[in-house]
Coordinates of C-alpha atoms in Angstrom, one line a residue:
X265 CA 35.9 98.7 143.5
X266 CA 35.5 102.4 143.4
X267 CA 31.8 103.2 143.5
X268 CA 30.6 106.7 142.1
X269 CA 27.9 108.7 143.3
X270 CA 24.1 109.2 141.7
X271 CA 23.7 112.8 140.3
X272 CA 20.0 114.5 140.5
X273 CA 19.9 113.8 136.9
X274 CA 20.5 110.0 136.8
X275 CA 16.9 110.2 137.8
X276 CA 13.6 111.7 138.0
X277 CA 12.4 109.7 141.4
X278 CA 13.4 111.2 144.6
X279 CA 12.4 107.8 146.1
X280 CA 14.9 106.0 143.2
X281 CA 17.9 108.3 144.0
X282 CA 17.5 107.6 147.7
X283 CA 16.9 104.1 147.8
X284 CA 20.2 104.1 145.1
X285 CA 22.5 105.9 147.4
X286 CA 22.0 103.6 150.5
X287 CA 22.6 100.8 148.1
X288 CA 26.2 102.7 147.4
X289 CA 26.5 103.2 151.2
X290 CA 26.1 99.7 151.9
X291 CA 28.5 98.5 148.9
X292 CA 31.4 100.9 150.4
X293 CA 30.5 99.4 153.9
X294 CA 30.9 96.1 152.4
X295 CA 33.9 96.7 150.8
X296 CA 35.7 97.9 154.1
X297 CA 34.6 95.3 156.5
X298 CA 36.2 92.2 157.8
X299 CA 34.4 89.8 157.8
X300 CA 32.9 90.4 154.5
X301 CA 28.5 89.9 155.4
X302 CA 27.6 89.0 151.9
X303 CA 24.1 89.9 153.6
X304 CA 24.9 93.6 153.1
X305 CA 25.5 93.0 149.2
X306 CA 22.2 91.1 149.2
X307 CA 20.8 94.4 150.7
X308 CA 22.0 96.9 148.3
X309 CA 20.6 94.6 145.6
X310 CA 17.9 94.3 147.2
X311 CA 17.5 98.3 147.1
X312 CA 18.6 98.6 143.7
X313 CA 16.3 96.3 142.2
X314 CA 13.5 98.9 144.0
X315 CA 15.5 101.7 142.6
X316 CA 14.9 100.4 139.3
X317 CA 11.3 99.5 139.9
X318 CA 10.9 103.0 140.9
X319 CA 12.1 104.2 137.9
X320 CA 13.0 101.8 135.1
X321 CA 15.0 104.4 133.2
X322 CA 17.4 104.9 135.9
X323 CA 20.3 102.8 134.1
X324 CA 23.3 103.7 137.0
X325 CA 21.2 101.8 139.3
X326 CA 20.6 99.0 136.4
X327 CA 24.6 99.0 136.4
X328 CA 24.9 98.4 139.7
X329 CA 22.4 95.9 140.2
X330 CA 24.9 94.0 138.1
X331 CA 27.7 95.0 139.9
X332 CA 26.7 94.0 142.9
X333 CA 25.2 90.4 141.3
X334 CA 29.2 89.9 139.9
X335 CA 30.6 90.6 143.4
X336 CA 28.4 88.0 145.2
X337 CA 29.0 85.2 142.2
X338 CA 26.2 85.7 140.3
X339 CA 28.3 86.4 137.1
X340 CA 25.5 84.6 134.7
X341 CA 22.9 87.1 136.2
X342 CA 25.4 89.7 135.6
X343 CA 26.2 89.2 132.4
X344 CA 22.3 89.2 131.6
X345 CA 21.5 92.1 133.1
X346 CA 24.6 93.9 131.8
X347 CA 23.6 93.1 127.9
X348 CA 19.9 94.1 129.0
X349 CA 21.6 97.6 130.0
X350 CA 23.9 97.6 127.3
X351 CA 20.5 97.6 124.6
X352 CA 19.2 100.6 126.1
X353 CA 22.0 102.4 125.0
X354 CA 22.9 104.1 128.3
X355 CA 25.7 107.3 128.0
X356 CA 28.0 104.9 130.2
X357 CA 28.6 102.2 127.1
X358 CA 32.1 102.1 127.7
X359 CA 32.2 101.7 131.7
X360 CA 29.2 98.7 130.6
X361 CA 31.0 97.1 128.4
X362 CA 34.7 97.2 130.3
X363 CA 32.4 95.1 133.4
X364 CA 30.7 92.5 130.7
X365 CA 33.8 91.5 129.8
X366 CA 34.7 91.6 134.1
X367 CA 31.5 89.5 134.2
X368 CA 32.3 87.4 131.7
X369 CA 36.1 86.9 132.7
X370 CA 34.8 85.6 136.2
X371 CA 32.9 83.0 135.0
X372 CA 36.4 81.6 133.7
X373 CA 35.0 78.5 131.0
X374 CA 36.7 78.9 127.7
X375 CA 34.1 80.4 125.6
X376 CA 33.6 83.2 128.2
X377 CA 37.4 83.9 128.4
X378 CA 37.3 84.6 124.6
X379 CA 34.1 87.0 124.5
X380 CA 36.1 88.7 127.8
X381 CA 39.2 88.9 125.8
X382 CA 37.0 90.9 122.6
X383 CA 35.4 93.2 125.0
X384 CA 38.4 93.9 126.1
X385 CA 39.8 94.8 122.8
X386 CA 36.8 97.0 121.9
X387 CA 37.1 99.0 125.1
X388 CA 40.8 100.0 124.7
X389 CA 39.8 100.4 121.2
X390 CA 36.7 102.7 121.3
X391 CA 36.7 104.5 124.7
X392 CA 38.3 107.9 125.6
X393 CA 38.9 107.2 129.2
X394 CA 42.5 107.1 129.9
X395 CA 41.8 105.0 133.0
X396 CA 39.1 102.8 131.5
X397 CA 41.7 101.4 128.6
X398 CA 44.3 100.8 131.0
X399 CA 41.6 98.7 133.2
X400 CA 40.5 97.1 129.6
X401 CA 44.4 96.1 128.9
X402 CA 44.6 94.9 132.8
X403 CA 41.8 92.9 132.1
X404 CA 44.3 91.3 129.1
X405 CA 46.6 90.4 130.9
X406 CA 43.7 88.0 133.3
X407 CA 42.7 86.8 130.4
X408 CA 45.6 85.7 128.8
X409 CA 46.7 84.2 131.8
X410 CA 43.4 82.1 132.0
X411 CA 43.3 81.2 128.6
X412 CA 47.2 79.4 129.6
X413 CA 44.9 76.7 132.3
X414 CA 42.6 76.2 129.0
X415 CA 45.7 75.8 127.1
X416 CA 47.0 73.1 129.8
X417 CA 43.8 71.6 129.7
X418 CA 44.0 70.9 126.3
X419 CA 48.0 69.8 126.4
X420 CA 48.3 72.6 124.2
X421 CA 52.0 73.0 124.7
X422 CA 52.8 75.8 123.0
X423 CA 49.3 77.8 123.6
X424 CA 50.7 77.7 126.9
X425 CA 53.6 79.0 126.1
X426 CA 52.4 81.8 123.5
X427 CA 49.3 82.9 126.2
X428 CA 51.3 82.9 128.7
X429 CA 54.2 85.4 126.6
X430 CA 51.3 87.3 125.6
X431 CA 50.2 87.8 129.3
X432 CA 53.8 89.0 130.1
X433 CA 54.4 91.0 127.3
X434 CA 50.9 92.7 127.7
X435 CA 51.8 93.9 131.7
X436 CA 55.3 94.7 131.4
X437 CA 53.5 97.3 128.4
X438 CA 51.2 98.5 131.2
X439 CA 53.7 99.2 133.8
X440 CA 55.6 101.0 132.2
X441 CA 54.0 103.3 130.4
X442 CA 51.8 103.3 134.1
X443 CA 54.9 104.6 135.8
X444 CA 55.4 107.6 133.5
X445 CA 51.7 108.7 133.4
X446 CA 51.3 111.9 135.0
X447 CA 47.5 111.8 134.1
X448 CA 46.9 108.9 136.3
X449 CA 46.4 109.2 140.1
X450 CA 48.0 107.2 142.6
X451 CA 45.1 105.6 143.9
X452 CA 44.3 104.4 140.4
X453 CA 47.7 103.4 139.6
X454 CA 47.8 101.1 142.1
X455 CA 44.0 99.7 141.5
X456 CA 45.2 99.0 137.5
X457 CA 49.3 97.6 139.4
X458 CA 47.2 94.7 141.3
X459 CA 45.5 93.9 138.5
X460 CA 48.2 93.1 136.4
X461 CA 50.1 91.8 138.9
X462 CA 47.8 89.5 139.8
X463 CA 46.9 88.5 135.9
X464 CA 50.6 88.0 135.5
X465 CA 51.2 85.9 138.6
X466 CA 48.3 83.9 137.1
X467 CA 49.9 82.9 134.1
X468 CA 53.0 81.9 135.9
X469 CA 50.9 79.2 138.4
X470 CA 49.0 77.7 135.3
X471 CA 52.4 77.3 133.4
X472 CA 54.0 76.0 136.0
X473 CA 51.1 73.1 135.6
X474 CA 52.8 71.7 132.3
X475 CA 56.3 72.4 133.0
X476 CA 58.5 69.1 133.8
X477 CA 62.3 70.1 135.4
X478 CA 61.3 70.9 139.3
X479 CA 63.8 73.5 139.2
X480 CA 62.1 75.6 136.3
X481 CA 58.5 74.3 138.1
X482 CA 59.5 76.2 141.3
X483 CA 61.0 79.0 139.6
X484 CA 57.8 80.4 137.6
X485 CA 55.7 79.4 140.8
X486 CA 58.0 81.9 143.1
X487 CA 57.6 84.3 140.0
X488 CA 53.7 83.9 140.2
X489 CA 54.3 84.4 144.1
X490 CA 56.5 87.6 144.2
X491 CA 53.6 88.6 141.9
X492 CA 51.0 88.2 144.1
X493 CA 52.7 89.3 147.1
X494 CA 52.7 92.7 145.8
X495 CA 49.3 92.8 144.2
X496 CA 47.9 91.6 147.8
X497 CA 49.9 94.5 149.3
X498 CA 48.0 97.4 146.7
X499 CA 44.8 94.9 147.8
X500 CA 44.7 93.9 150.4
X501 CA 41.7 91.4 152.0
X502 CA 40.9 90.5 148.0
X503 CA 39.3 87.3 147.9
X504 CA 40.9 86.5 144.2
X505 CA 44.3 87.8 144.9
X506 CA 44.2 85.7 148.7
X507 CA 42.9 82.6 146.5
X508 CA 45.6 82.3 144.2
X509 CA 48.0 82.7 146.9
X510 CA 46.9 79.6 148.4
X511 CA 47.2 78.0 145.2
X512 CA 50.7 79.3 144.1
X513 CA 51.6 78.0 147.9
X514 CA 49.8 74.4 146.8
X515 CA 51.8 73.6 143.8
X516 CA 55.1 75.0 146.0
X517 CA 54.5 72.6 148.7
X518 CA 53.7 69.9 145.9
X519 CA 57.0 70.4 143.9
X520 CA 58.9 70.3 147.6
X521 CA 57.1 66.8 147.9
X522 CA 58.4 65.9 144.8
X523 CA 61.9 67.3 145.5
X524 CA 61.9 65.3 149.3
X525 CA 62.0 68.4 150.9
X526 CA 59.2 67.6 153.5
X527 CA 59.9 70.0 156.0
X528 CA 59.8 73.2 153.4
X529 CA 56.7 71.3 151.7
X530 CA 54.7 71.3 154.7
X531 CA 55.2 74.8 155.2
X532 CA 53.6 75.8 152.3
X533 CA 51.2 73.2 152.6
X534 CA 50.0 75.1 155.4
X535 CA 50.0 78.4 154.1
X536 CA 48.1 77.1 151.3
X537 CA 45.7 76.0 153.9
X538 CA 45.5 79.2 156.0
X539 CA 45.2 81.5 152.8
X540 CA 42.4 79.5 151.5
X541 CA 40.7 78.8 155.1
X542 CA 40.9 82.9 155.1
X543 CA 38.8 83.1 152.1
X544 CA 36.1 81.0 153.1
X545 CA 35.9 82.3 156.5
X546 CA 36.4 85.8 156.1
X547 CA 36.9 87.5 153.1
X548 CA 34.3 85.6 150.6
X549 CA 32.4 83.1 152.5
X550 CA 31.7 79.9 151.1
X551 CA 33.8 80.2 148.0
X552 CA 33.1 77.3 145.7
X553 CA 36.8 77.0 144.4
X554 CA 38.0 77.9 147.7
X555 CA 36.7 74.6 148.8
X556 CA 38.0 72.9 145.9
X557 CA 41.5 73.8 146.2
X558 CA 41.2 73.1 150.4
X559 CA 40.4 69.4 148.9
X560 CA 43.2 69.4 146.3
X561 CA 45.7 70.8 148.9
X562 CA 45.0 68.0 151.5
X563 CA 44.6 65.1 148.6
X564 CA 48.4 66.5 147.3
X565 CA 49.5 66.6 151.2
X566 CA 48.2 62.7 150.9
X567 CA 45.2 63.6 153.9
X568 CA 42.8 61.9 151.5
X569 CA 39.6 61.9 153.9
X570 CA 40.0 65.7 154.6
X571 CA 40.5 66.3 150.7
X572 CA 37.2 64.4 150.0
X573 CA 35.5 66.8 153.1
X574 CA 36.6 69.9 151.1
X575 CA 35.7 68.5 147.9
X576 CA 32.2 67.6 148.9
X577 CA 32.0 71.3 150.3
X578 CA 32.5 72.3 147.3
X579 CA 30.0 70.1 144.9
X580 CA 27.4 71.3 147.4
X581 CA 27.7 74.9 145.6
X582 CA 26.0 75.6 143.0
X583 CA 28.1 74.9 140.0
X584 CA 27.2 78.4 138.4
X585 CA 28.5 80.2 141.4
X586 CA 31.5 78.4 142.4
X587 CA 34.2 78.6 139.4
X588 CA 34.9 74.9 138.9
X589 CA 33.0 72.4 137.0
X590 CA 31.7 69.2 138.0
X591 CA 33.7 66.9 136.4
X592 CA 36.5 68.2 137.7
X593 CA 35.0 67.8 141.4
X594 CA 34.7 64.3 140.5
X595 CA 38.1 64.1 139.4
X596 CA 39.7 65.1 142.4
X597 CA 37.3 63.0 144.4
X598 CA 38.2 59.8 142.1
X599 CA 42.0 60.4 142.8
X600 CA 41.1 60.9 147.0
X601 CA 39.6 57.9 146.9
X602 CA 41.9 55.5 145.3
X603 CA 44.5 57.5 147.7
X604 CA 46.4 59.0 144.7
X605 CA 48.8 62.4 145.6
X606 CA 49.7 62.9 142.2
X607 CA 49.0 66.5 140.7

């Protein structure tokens, strides 16, 4: 993220402002180190939080206290405090409004997909920022994408197929009309590009999930891939867009099982590993979902007492924080232990 600085006027508190701007020091020095010290996010909240107890009217330091809750998991406290900020009616609405429904969106149930999806809408509706609608219509595409895994979920057949049309159609619209923009700097394009890429790519994995001939399997998975690739080139060291390449790289080395080509499927086998191990150790440590897809990887590769290691990583996160429910924990751990590699 691009973080912006305080102006004199956010705030009457000299104390505020200062204890604000070390919080935005500490977010950009966050942001640009490997390996991410989630300690140095807990810092910065930990300063805006005084910021704000400084000064309770100071509502850019209320945003990022949010902000900085969404990027270390905490979407539910995000979300909160975002609809707290959101009542007081600050001169930001728009900017609020476009991260609820980023708040919302990574908490990735169902119903929270859906009040993403109308935030969403309203933003590219109602606001005059050229870069904030394109961010809004970015943030379609994600949730399209997601709402084809609920689709799958439900065999919903066809929402699969509609969602996922709808996630296509929606960032083929964006880069386009992104490449012609001469409003929109570089640096931006390319922050909106990964974005869709990565929403895109998304939708390709989750349709893959329901999709029977292995040859039209593999296809959309090395679609999803190519579309990751390049959003992880415009981003790089981004835990989500590092996740889902170890899950495009899990169902790859899954369909190569299926197809008997063992060699090629433990090649991406491993890469699934290694991108996933990345996350935990590096880029987001302790990932919930990280975990869980380390355990699905190894159950799929048929290393069932590794897969139920992994898996019992992951249960051991809180299930607010770590992007996968329970039951499906103790799914996964059901099918490890009666030694079943079946997707």
């Amino acid at each position: 993220m691009q973080t912006k600085s305080f102006q004199t006027s956010d705030t009457k508190s000299w104390g505020a402002f200062h204890l604000a701007t070390e919080a935005l020091r500490d977010i950009d020095r966050f942001a640009s180190s490997s390996p991410r010290d989630l300690r140095v996010l807990e810092e910065a909240r930990e300063k805006l939080q005084g910021a704000v107890k400084q000064d309770p009217d100071f509502n850019r330091a209320r945003y990022y206290t949010a902000i900085v809750d969404d990027m270390l998991g905490n979407s539910t406290a995000a979300v909160s405090e975002l609809k707290e900020l959101l009542a007081r009616n600050p001169v930001f609405k728009d900017e609020a409004e476009y991260n609820l429904a980023v708040s919302y969106y990574h908490q990735y149930y169902r119903e929270h997909i859906l009040e993403a999806l109308q935030l969403f809408q309203k933003v590219i509706r109602e606001s005059s920022d050229v870069v904030l609608r394109y961010m809004a219509r970015a943030g379609l595409v994600r949730s399209f994408a997601m709402m084809v895994l609920h689709s799958t979920k439900k065999d919903d057949i066809s929402g699969v197929g509609e969602f996922c049309d709808m996630a296509k159609t929606q960032s083929r619209a964006v880069l386009e009309e992104l490449e012609i923009d001469t409003s929109v700097d570089d640096r931006t394009k390319s922050e909106i590009k990964w974005r869709v890429l990565n929403g895109r790519g998304v939708g390709f994995m989750f349709a893959s999930d329901v999709q029977q001939n292995l040859k039209s399997k593999r296809r959309e998975l090395e679609e999803a891939l190519k579309d990751f690739q390049e959003a992880d080139q415009r981003s790089r060291d981004n835990w989500e867009i590092v996740c889902n390449l170890g899950s495009v790289y899990m169902r790859l080395g899954y369909t190569y099982n299926l197809e008997g080509s063992l060699s090629d499927a433990k090649r991406d086998f491993d890469l699934a590993k290694r991108y996933l191990l990345d996350v935990i150790e590096r880029i987001r440590p302790n990932y919930g979902f990280a975990f869980y897809e380390l355990g699905c990887t190894y159950r799929l590769e048929g290393d069932f007492s590794e897969a139920l290691r992994w898996l019992h990583n992951a249960k051991m996160i809180p299930e607010a924080n770590r992007n996968v429910e329970d039951k499906s924990i103790a799914k996964q751990v059901d099918k490890a232990n009666q030694k079943d590699s079946a997707f």
